[in-house]
Amino acid sequence: MNHIEYIEHESFNLTDNAELKNFFLCKIRERLNPQSLKEVRLMGMDYDFKKDEFFMAYYIGADWIDAEKQKAVVVLPKIKSVDFQTMLMKCFTCDKASENLDQVFFIRMEDKPIEMDSSSFQIEPLLIVYFINLVNRIVRKGLKSGYIIREERLNGKIKGKVMMSQYVKHGFALGMKEMVDCRYHEYNIDCVENRIIKSALLYCQQMIHRTQKGLGQHLAQLQNMYNSAMSAFEKVTAFVSLQELQHIHLNSLFKEYREAIPLAKMIIKKRGCCVEYEKNGTKYKFPPFIIDMPVLFERYVYALLDEVYGKSILYQIGTRADRPDFLKPDEHLIIDAKYITGWKDNINTDNVRQLSGYARSIGIRHRLHISDENAVCPCLIIYPDVNGITSFSPVSAMNSNNNIHPIDGYIKFFKIGVSLPVVHSD
């Protein structure tokens, strides 16, 4: 298999490969504006006509260039060895940060698997974490119920429809006329959707055992999440037929089920072996997947802030036109998470203009309880930094903290670097 490797947000030219350049240009022209990760193709690759350069988006993962010719594109993180699994696990400590994870991570389960180097991504542990978190969200909202068909031999009573052929065969023929074979509908949680999920959860236990090393420090946390999910499915049977898997219809009202069922089906069909490893373990095959790193960073920062400041941090609250990442009304503070490593040594004026606009928005100032129109609203930018903080202090964000630095040339503009977890080689 041939695959091309890039780094997220990397720019490159293909003047020496006209065939591949034309192919990419055709694919980019055909592509509609993606509204979700599901619609993103070629890992968000785009083209700058003025510079005659292609450039990658802030996505990491793998996608097919041409599945028939076994050509794929793999995009690696710009922060070397970043542990996106730990970042995702951190999000699970905060309910809002763990909502709508399809905006962070998406797998094209029906596509042909791509062969990748096992050192590039550890995806199977991430898949387990993602699925079990989805199931726990379902559990918190409550399992859906549905009508299921029951067939039962009842003693001296009738329920639903009498199955005459069975009744004649078992009742009259054996001299037990009081025993009536009935078919009836029962409304409970043992519906096909829940049976599919429980079957997949049982395979997940095998996957957890198989990938203990990849889960590392998160093994105990994930096992607790798994036990919590399984306990809610105690009264659900684990049997599901192939016909039920193929012909299930999902109700659009149950968003979590619409996310979880396709993953569960893939886990069941592959009997828990969603990653196909070579015998020597240096390569594996996995369906195309994509991770939106800026959104993951934003959720990770939110989990860190929520851990210390709790409800005093408002997430994604603003107006229709202006929506900063975070607001802290008790300090009249606007906070934005920027997945830009260059913020450590440089000033991104576009980011400054964006937050300055937020600070002048009447709707946002109203949410920050700022009544004086002449008051300057403080702004804080949080960016990734290998030498940054690992957690926020439980004090005022504007306190004399050595990690918070004023931005030169701007009034009440500050920045702080957050250290991202990395995978340490053995």
Tab-separated table of C-alpha atoms in Angstrom:
chain	number	residue	atom	x	y	z
A	1	MET	CA	0.000	0.000	0.000
A	2	ASN	CA	1.213	3.502	-0.895
A	3	HIS	CA	0.429	6.351	1.451
A	4	ILE	CA	1.587	9.959	1.641
A	5	GLU	CA	2.370	11.474	5.033
A	6	TYR	CA	1.859	15.123	5.930
A	7	ILE	CA	1.823	17.179	9.121
A	8	GLU	CA	-1.322	19.048	10.121
A	9	HIS	CA	-1.415	22.611	8.733
A	10	GLU	CA	1.648	21.831	6.617
A	11	SER	CA	1.984	23.534	3.219
A	12	PHE	CA	3.618	21.880	0.214
A	13	ASN	CA	3.792	22.121	-3.564
A	14	LEU	CA	3.536	19.379	-6.165
A	15	THR	CA	5.306	21.013	-9.111
A	16	ASP	CA	7.331	17.839	-9.571
A	17	ASN	CA	4.246	15.593	-9.614
A	18	ALA	CA	1.748	16.985	-12.109
A	19	GLU	CA	-0.448	13.875	-12.033
A	20	LEU	CA	-0.994	13.972	-8.271
A	21	LYS	CA	-1.396	17.756	-8.327
A	22	ASN	CA	-4.177	17.578	-10.927
A	23	PHE	CA	-5.837	14.755	-9.026
A	24	PHE	CA	-5.872	16.766	-5.783
A	25	LEU	CA	-7.164	19.868	-7.582
A	26	CYS	CA	-10.031	17.885	-9.107
A	27	LYS	CA	-10.969	16.440	-5.725
A	28	ILE	CA	-10.857	19.883	-4.084
A	29	ARG	CA	-13.085	21.388	-6.807
A	30	GLU	CA	-15.598	18.563	-6.433
A	31	ARG	CA	-15.768	18.906	-2.668
A	32	LEU	CA	-18.720	20.667	-1.077
A	33	ASN	CA	-18.182	22.921	1.927
A	34	PRO	CA	-18.107	20.398	4.777
A	35	GLN	CA	-20.587	21.004	7.578
A	36	SER	CA	-19.258	18.202	9.776
A	37	LEU	CA	-16.284	15.869	10.106
A	38	LYS	CA	-18.310	13.233	8.272
A	39	GLU	CA	-18.185	15.348	5.094
A	40	VAL	CA	-14.457	16.230	5.239
A	41	ARG	CA	-12.389	14.558	2.525
A	42	LEU	CA	-8.615	14.341	1.950
A	43	MET	CA	-8.182	15.439	5.575
A	44	GLY	CA	-9.303	18.996	4.756
A	45	MET	CA	-6.592	19.606	2.151
A	46	ASP	CA	-6.955	22.947	0.315
A	47	TYR	CA	-5.082	24.944	-2.323
A	48	ASP	CA	-3.656	28.478	-2.413
A	49	PHE	CA	-3.720	29.616	-6.043
A	50	LYS	CA	-1.535	32.681	-5.394
A	51	LYS	CA	1.290	30.660	-3.856
A	52	ASP	CA	0.635	27.558	-5.961
A	53	GLU	CA	0.688	25.526	-2.750
A	54	PHE	CA	-1.484	22.925	-1.108
A	55	PHE	CA	-1.958	23.091	2.640
A	56	MET	CA	-3.442	20.791	5.239
A	57	ALA	CA	-6.067	21.761	7.803
A	58	TYR	CA	-5.811	21.240	11.551
A	59	TYR	CA	-7.003	17.635	11.227
A	60	ILE	CA	-5.066	14.467	11.940
A	61	GLY	CA	-5.926	10.951	10.814
A	62	ALA	CA	-6.072	9.018	7.559
A	63	ASP	CA	-8.212	9.046	4.424
A	64	TRP	CA	-8.227	7.402	1.033
A	65	ILE	CA	-6.827	9.198	-1.989
A	66	ASP	CA	-7.794	6.289	-4.215
A	67	ALA	CA	-8.993	3.106	-2.518
A	68	GLU	CA	-8.816	1.048	-5.716
A	69	LYS	CA	-5.158	1.934	-6.228
A	70	GLN	CA	-4.436	1.542	-2.504
A	71	LYS	CA	-3.298	5.161	-2.126
A	72	ALA	CA	-3.995	6.984	1.126
A	73	VAL	CA	-3.076	10.183	2.914
A	74	VAL	CA	-1.976	10.127	6.566
A	75	VAL	CA	-1.745	13.374	8.548
A	76	LEU	CA	0.281	13.422	11.773
A	77	PRO	CA	0.046	15.926	14.668
A	78	LYS	CA	2.208	19.048	14.449
A	79	ILE	CA	2.991	18.649	18.160
A	80	LYS	CA	5.204	15.590	18.155
A	81	SER	CA	3.912	12.591	20.150
A	82	VAL	CA	0.869	14.511	21.448
A	83	ASP	CA	-1.308	12.120	23.449
A	84	PHE	CA	-4.762	12.874	22.053
A	85	GLN	CA	-6.151	9.853	23.904
A	86	THR	CA	-5.294	11.427	27.273
A	87	MET	CA	-6.776	14.720	26.068
A	88	LEU	CA	-10.006	12.929	25.182
A	89	MET	CA	-10.085	11.093	28.517
A	90	LYS	CA	-9.710	14.445	30.286
A	91	CYS	CA	-12.800	15.698	28.441
A	92	PHE	CA	-14.842	12.919	30.079
A	93	THR	CA	-14.347	14.561	33.486
A	94	CYS	CA	-16.607	17.413	32.312
A	95	ASP	CA	-20.116	16.678	31.013
A	96	LYS	CA	-20.273	19.560	28.541
A	97	ALA	CA	-16.769	18.913	27.234
A	98	SER	CA	-17.747	15.323	26.436
A	99	GLU	CA	-20.930	16.211	24.520
A	100	ASN	CA	-21.146	15.873	20.734
A	101	LEU	CA	-17.794	14.150	20.370
A	102	ASP	CA	-18.627	13.525	16.719
A	103	GLN	CA	-17.390	17.134	16.336
A	104	VAL	CA	-13.991	15.961	17.614
A	105	PHE	CA	-13.539	12.413	16.326
A	106	PHE	CA	-15.172	10.545	13.441
A	107	ILE	CA	-14.609	7.121	11.852
A	108	ARG	CA	-15.837	6.136	8.377
A	109	MET	CA	-16.704	2.631	9.475
A	110	GLU	CA	-18.130	1.462	6.165
A	111	ASP	CA	-15.002	2.400	4.189
A	112	LYS	CA	-12.201	0.021	3.344
A	113	PRO	CA	-9.497	-0.114	6.077
A	114	ILE	CA	-6.217	1.726	5.534
A	115	GLU	CA	-2.896	0.145	6.411
A	116	MET	CA	-0.820	2.347	8.714
A	117	ASP	CA	2.343	2.189	10.755
A	118	SER	CA	1.484	1.133	14.301
A	119	SER	CA	3.779	3.839	15.698
A	120	SER	CA	1.766	6.664	14.064
A	121	PHE	CA	-1.561	6.204	15.840
A	122	GLN	CA	-2.976	4.045	18.604
A	123	ILE	CA	-6.559	4.084	17.403
A	124	GLU	CA	-8.185	0.984	18.899
A	125	PRO	CA	-7.941	2.280	22.507
A	126	LEU	CA	-9.410	5.581	21.316
A	127	LEU	CA	-12.302	3.745	19.642
A	128	ILE	CA	-13.085	1.862	22.857
A	129	VAL	CA	-12.975	5.076	24.889
A	130	TYR	CA	-15.210	6.874	22.391
A	131	PHE	CA	-17.820	4.103	22.228
A	132	ILE	CA	-18.049	3.507	25.977
A	133	ASN	CA	-18.413	7.252	26.573
A	134	LEU	CA	-21.283	7.340	24.059
A	135	VAL	CA	-22.976	4.481	25.879
A	136	ASN	CA	-22.595	6.249	29.232
A	137	ARG	CA	-24.217	9.353	27.751
A	138	ILE	CA	-27.131	7.128	26.710
A	139	VAL	CA	-27.296	5.685	30.228
A	140	ARG	CA	-27.365	9.150	31.827
A	141	LYS	CA	-30.300	10.171	29.625
A	142	GLY	CA	-32.032	6.828	30.142
A	143	LEU	CA	-32.268	3.771	27.898
A	144	LYS	CA	-34.935	3.938	25.236
A	145	SER	CA	-37.760	1.445	25.345
A	146	GLY	CA	-39.471	-0.218	22.427
A	147	TYR	CA	-42.051	-2.820	21.494
A	148	ILE	CA	-40.656	-6.314	21.208
A	149	ILE	CA	-42.437	-9.516	20.167
A	150	ARG	CA	-42.759	-12.182	22.824
A	151	GLU	CA	-43.887	-15.779	22.293
A	152	GLU	CA	-44.910	-17.572	25.453
A	153	ARG	CA	-47.001	-20.545	26.603
A	154	LEU	CA	-49.404	-19.172	29.225
A	155	ASN	CA	-51.296	-21.163	31.799
A	156	GLY	CA	-55.035	-20.528	31.758
A	157	LYS	CA	-54.927	-17.085	30.176
A	158	ILE	CA	-54.550	-15.357	26.809
A	159	LYS	CA	-52.299	-12.435	26.003
A	160	GLY	CA	-52.077	-10.837	22.557
A	161	LYS	CA	-52.711	-13.260	19.688
A	162	VAL	CA	-53.190	-17.010	20.073
A	163	MET	CA	-50.800	-19.030	17.931
A	164	MET	CA	-53.358	-21.617	16.831
A	165	SER	CA	-51.051	-24.130	15.140
A	166	GLN	CA	-48.760	-24.327	18.185
A	167	TYR	CA	-51.757	-24.424	20.544
A	168	VAL	CA	-53.287	-27.340	18.659
A	169	LYS	CA	-49.937	-29.125	18.521
A	170	HIS	CA	-48.944	-28.591	22.158
A	171	GLY	CA	-52.292	-28.073	23.877
A	172	PHE	CA	-54.838	-30.437	22.313
A	173	ALA	CA	-52.378	-33.096	21.181
A	174	LEU	CA	-50.755	-33.399	24.611
A	175	GLY	CA	-53.980	-32.977	26.546
A	176	MET	CA	-52.986	-29.643	28.107
A	177	LYS	CA	-55.793	-27.390	26.891
A	178	GLU	CA	-55.118	-24.821	29.606
A	179	MET	CA	-51.657	-24.119	28.152
A	180	VAL	CA	-52.105	-21.474	25.412
A	181	ASP	CA	-49.338	-20.409	23.013
A	182	CYS	CA	-49.531	-16.619	22.612
A	183	ARG	CA	-47.652	-13.944	20.693
A	184	TYR	CA	-47.800	-10.404	22.092
A	185	HIS	CA	-45.960	-7.092	22.118
A	186	GLU	CA	-44.168	-5.938	25.240
A	187	TYR	CA	-42.820	-2.420	25.824
A	188	ASN	CA	-39.489	-2.468	27.664
A	189	ILE	CA	-35.781	-1.698	27.354
A	190	ASP	CA	-34.952	-5.076	25.790
A	191	CYS	CA	-35.340	-3.563	22.311
A	192	VAL	CA	-33.060	-4.285	19.362
A	193	GLU	CA	-31.048	-1.038	19.733
A	194	ASN	CA	-30.123	-1.852	23.330
A	195	ARG	CA	-29.362	-5.480	22.483
A	196	ILE	CA	-26.939	-4.335	19.753
A	197	ILE	CA	-25.177	-1.995	22.171
A	198	LYS	CA	-24.909	-4.655	24.888
A	199	SER	CA	-23.483	-7.174	22.407
A	200	ALA	CA	-20.854	-4.614	21.395
A	201	LEU	CA	-20.064	-3.855	25.051
A	202	LEU	CA	-19.281	-7.520	25.646
A	203	TYR	CA	-16.778	-7.401	22.783
A	204	CYS	CA	-15.378	-4.175	24.258
A	205	GLN	CA	-14.371	-6.086	27.374
A	206	GLN	CA	-12.210	-8.310	25.154
A	207	MET	CA	-10.791	-5.224	23.431
A	208	ILE	CA	-9.951	-3.592	26.765
A	209	HIS	CA	-8.076	-6.718	27.832
A	210	ARG	CA	-6.231	-6.891	24.502
A	211	THR	CA	-5.186	-3.219	24.524
A	212	GLN	CA	-4.269	-2.795	28.196
A	213	LYS	CA	-0.824	-1.479	27.295
A	214	GLY	CA	-2.245	1.106	24.887
A	215	LEU	CA	-4.720	2.299	27.523
A	216	GLY	CA	-1.933	2.746	30.073
A	217	GLN	CA	-2.922	4.988	32.989
A	218	HIS	CA	-6.509	5.195	31.716
A	219	LEU	CA	-7.241	1.481	32.161
A	220	ALA	CA	-8.852	1.809	35.610
A	221	GLN	CA	-10.911	4.854	34.589
A	222	LEU	CA	-12.143	3.132	31.438
A	223	GLN	CA	-12.948	-0.080	33.328
A	224	ASN	CA	-15.106	1.954	35.724
A	225	MET	CA	-16.874	3.590	32.779
A	226	TYR	CA	-17.424	0.135	31.259
A	227	ASN	CA	-18.828	-1.326	34.500
A	228	SER	CA	-21.177	1.644	34.854
A	229	ALA	CA	-22.482	1.123	31.315
A	230	MET	CA	-22.914	-2.645	31.696
A	231	SER	CA	-24.858	-2.338	34.940
A	232	ALA	CA	-27.506	-0.262	33.151
A	233	PHE	CA	-27.907	-3.022	30.538
A	234	GLU	CA	-28.385	-5.811	33.102
A	235	LYS	CA	-31.976	-6.528	31.974
A	236	VAL	CA	-31.079	-6.383	28.270
A	237	THR	CA	-30.271	-9.620	26.441
A	238	ALA	CA	-27.081	-9.754	24.406
A	239	PHE	CA	-28.427	-11.746	21.457
A	240	VAL	CA	-28.838	-9.953	18.132
A	241	SER	CA	-29.418	-11.570	14.735
A	242	LEU	CA	-27.671	-10.672	11.494
A	243	GLN	CA	-31.023	-9.615	10.039
A	244	GLU	CA	-31.589	-7.176	12.918
A	245	LEU	CA	-28.135	-5.687	12.381
A	246	GLN	CA	-28.806	-5.122	8.688
A	247	HIS	CA	-32.341	-3.742	8.896
A	248	ILE	CA	-32.391	-1.585	12.001
A	249	HIS	CA	-34.030	1.837	11.593
A	250	LEU	CA	-32.795	4.605	13.883
A	251	ASN	CA	-35.077	7.333	15.197
A	252	SER	CA	-33.626	10.809	14.654
A	253	LEU	CA	-34.883	11.830	18.126
A	254	PHE	CA	-32.242	9.648	19.764
A	255	LYS	CA	-29.015	11.384	18.741
A	256	GLU	CA	-26.704	9.311	20.958
A	257	TYR	CA	-28.153	6.092	19.563
A	258	ARG	CA	-27.548	7.324	16.016
A	259	GLU	CA	-23.873	7.772	16.918
A	260	ALA	CA	-23.461	4.597	18.973
A	261	ILE	CA	-25.285	2.026	16.818
A	262	PRO	CA	-22.980	2.258	13.734
A	263	LEU	CA	-19.940	1.844	15.996
A	264	ALA	CA	-21.598	-1.056	17.804
A	265	LYS	CA	-22.403	-2.749	14.485
A	266	MET	CA	-18.779	-2.462	13.380
A	267	ILE	CA	-17.544	-3.924	16.668
A	268	ILE	CA	-20.002	-6.842	16.426
A	269	LYS	CA	-19.333	-7.607	12.767
A	270	LYS	CA	-15.591	-7.655	13.373
A	271	ARG	CA	-16.081	-9.545	16.654
A	272	GLY	CA	-14.164	-6.914	18.560
A	273	CYS	CA	-11.185	-6.991	16.185
A	274	CYS	CA	-11.629	-3.526	14.659
A	275	VAL	CA	-7.901	-3.255	14.051
A	276	GLU	CA	-6.214	-5.872	11.893
A	277	TYR	CA	-2.563	-6.318	12.887
A	278	GLU	CA	0.180	-7.982	10.906
A	279	LYS	CA	1.909	-10.913	12.555
A	280	ASN	CA	4.992	-8.834	13.350
A	281	GLY	CA	2.836	-6.029	14.773
A	282	THR	CA	4.466	-3.167	12.844
A	283	LYS	CA	1.427	-2.464	10.643
A	284	TYR	CA	-2.299	-2.447	11.199
A	285	LYS	CA	-5.450	-1.718	9.227
A	286	PHE	CA	-8.174	0.621	10.407
A	287	PRO	CA	-11.054	2.480	8.676
A	288	PRO	CA	-10.447	6.117	7.650
A	289	PHE	CA	-10.757	8.443	10.643
A	290	ILE	CA	-10.343	12.123	11.424
A	291	ILE	CA	-9.652	14.128	14.611
A	292	ASP	CA	-10.251	17.882	14.747
A	293	MET	CA	-7.313	19.046	16.868
A	294	PRO	CA	-8.461	22.666	17.533
A	295	VAL	CA	-11.823	21.409	18.811
A	296	LEU	CA	-10.126	18.703	20.896
A	297	PHE	CA	-7.782	21.346	22.362
A	298	GLU	CA	-10.739	23.606	23.137
A	299	ARG	CA	-12.585	20.782	24.949
A	300	TYR	CA	-9.403	19.817	26.799
A	301	VAL	CA	-8.922	23.406	28.008
A	302	TYR	CA	-12.555	23.542	29.074
A	303	ALA	CA	-12.108	20.398	31.172
A	304	LEU	CA	-9.058	21.992	32.860
A	305	LEU	CA	-10.962	25.223	33.555
A	306	ASP	CA	-14.071	23.404	34.764
A	307	GLU	CA	-11.976	21.354	37.183
A	308	VAL	CA	-11.000	24.513	39.070
A	309	TYR	CA	-13.596	27.191	38.323
A	310	GLY	CA	-16.711	25.057	37.779
A	311	LYS	CA	-19.886	26.967	36.973
A	312	SER	CA	-18.097	30.323	36.950
A	313	ILE	CA	-16.870	29.368	33.451
A	314	LEU	CA	-19.457	29.686	30.683
A	315	TYR	CA	-18.794	27.627	27.561
A	316	GLN	CA	-19.811	28.696	24.031
A	317	ILE	CA	-22.125	31.431	25.309
A	318	GLY	CA	-22.518	34.556	23.213
A	319	THR	CA	-24.600	36.059	20.455
A	320	ARG	CA	-25.547	34.647	17.074
A	321	ALA	CA	-22.624	36.437	15.428
A	322	ASP	CA	-20.081	36.404	18.276
A	323	ARG	CA	-19.380	33.281	20.303
A	324	PRO	CA	-16.097	33.161	22.256
A	325	ASP	CA	-14.966	29.847	23.715
A	326	PHE	CA	-15.335	30.852	27.371
A	327	LEU	CA	-16.648	33.681	29.523
A	328	LYS	CA	-15.873	34.301	33.210
A	329	PRO	CA	-18.487	36.834	34.375
A	330	ASP	CA	-17.086	37.239	37.902
A	331	GLU	CA	-13.936	38.775	36.339
A	332	HIS	CA	-15.600	40.243	33.212
A	333	LEU	CA	-13.139	38.031	31.345
A	334	ILE	CA	-13.224	36.674	27.773
A	335	ILE	CA	-11.152	33.531	27.175
A	336	ASP	CA	-10.352	31.889	23.848
A	337	ALA	CA	-8.432	28.650	23.250
A	338	LYS	CA	-6.158	28.907	20.204
A	339	TYR	CA	-4.466	25.774	18.900
A	340	ILE	CA	-1.491	27.820	17.681
A	341	THR	CA	1.951	27.001	19.081
A	342	GLY	CA	3.377	30.225	17.625
A	343	TRP	CA	1.600	32.269	20.286
A	344	LYS	CA	4.511	31.616	22.673
A	345	ASP	CA	6.934	33.873	20.776
A	346	ASN	CA	4.671	35.882	18.443
A	347	ILE	CA	1.439	37.829	18.433
A	348	ASN	CA	-1.303	36.661	16.104
A	349	THR	CA	-3.018	39.938	15.281
A	350	ASP	CA	-6.032	38.178	13.732
A	351	ASN	CA	-6.724	36.506	17.089
A	352	VAL	CA	-6.334	39.853	18.876
A	353	ARG	CA	-8.811	41.504	16.501
A	354	GLN	CA	-11.276	38.643	17.020
A	355	LEU	CA	-11.239	38.943	20.812
A	356	SER	CA	-11.326	42.739	20.587
A	357	GLY	CA	-14.534	42.388	18.608
A	358	TYR	CA	-15.969	40.093	21.279
A	359	ALA	CA	-15.026	42.643	23.952
A	360	ARG	CA	-17.094	45.302	22.166
A	361	SER	CA	-20.149	43.103	21.571
A	362	ILE	CA	-23.122	44.453	23.528
A	363	GLY	CA	-24.564	40.956	23.928
A	364	ILE	CA	-21.341	39.505	25.329
A	365	ARG	CA	-20.746	42.483	27.643
A	366	HIS	CA	-24.302	41.998	28.918
A	367	ARG	CA	-23.512	38.342	29.753
A	368	LEU	CA	-20.348	39.516	31.526
A	369	HIS	CA	-22.459	42.013	33.550
A	370	ILE	CA	-20.506	45.005	32.251
A	371	SER	CA	-22.732	48.093	32.419
A	372	ASP	CA	-20.097	50.786	31.865
A	373	GLU	CA	-19.653	51.146	28.106
A	374	ASN	CA	-16.254	52.761	28.651
A	375	ALA	CA	-14.894	49.836	30.679
A	376	VAL	CA	-12.127	47.793	29.019
A	377	CYS	CA	-12.936	44.104	28.999
A	378	PRO	CA	-9.897	41.872	29.750
A	379	CYS	CA	-9.113	39.077	27.284
A	380	LEU	CA	-7.068	35.914	27.762
A	381	ILE	CA	-5.696	33.629	25.038
A	382	ILE	CA	-4.805	30.040	25.940
A	383	TYR	CA	-2.416	28.241	23.597
A	384	PRO	CA	-0.420	24.952	23.593
A	385	ASP	CA	3.109	25.147	24.998
A	386	VAL	CA	5.385	22.225	25.889
A	387	ASN	CA	6.624	24.200	28.907
A	388	GLY	CA	3.202	25.523	29.868
A	389	ILE	CA	0.986	24.789	32.872
A	390	THR	CA	-0.662	21.395	33.361
A	391	SER	CA	-3.574	22.736	35.432
A	392	PHE	CA	-5.068	26.075	36.389
A	393	SER	CA	-4.706	27.530	39.868
A	394	PRO	CA	-7.863	27.926	41.976
A	395	VAL	CA	-7.393	31.689	42.148
A	396	SER	CA	-8.387	34.681	40.081
A	397	ALA	CA	-7.240	34.284	36.474
A	398	MET	CA	-5.897	37.804	36.579
A	399	ASN	CA	-3.982	37.285	39.801
A	400	SER	CA	-0.233	37.910	39.722
A	401	ASN	CA	0.452	34.532	38.162
A	402	ASN	CA	3.862	34.068	36.547
A	403	ASN	CA	2.321	31.878	33.862
A	404	ILE	CA	-0.049	34.601	32.665
A	405	HIS	CA	1.774	37.119	30.500
A	406	PRO	CA	0.481	40.490	29.262
A	407	ILE	CA	0.572	40.886	25.495
A	408	ASP	CA	2.788	43.805	24.547
A	409	GLY	CA	1.101	46.715	22.824
A	410	TYR	CA	-2.449	45.909	23.992
A	411	ILE	CA	-4.445	46.964	27.043
A	412	LYS	CA	-5.684	44.132	29.310
A	413	PHE	CA	-4.685	41.420	26.845
A	414	PHE	CA	-3.073	38.321	28.321
A	415	LYS	CA	-1.861	34.889	27.256
A	416	ILE	CA	-1.059	31.620	28.965
A	417	GLY	CA	0.467	28.394	27.639
A	418	VAL	CA	-1.029	24.996	28.466
A	419	SER	CA	1.142	21.890	28.280
A	420	LEU	CA	-0.409	19.033	26.300
A	421	PRO	CA	0.166	15.407	27.329
A	422	VAL	CA	2.622	13.458	25.175
A	423	VAL	CA	3.255	9.772	24.589
A	424	HIS	CA	6.610	8.776	26.028
A	425	SER	CA	8.518	6.149	24.081
A	426	ASP	CA	9.538	3.025	25.990
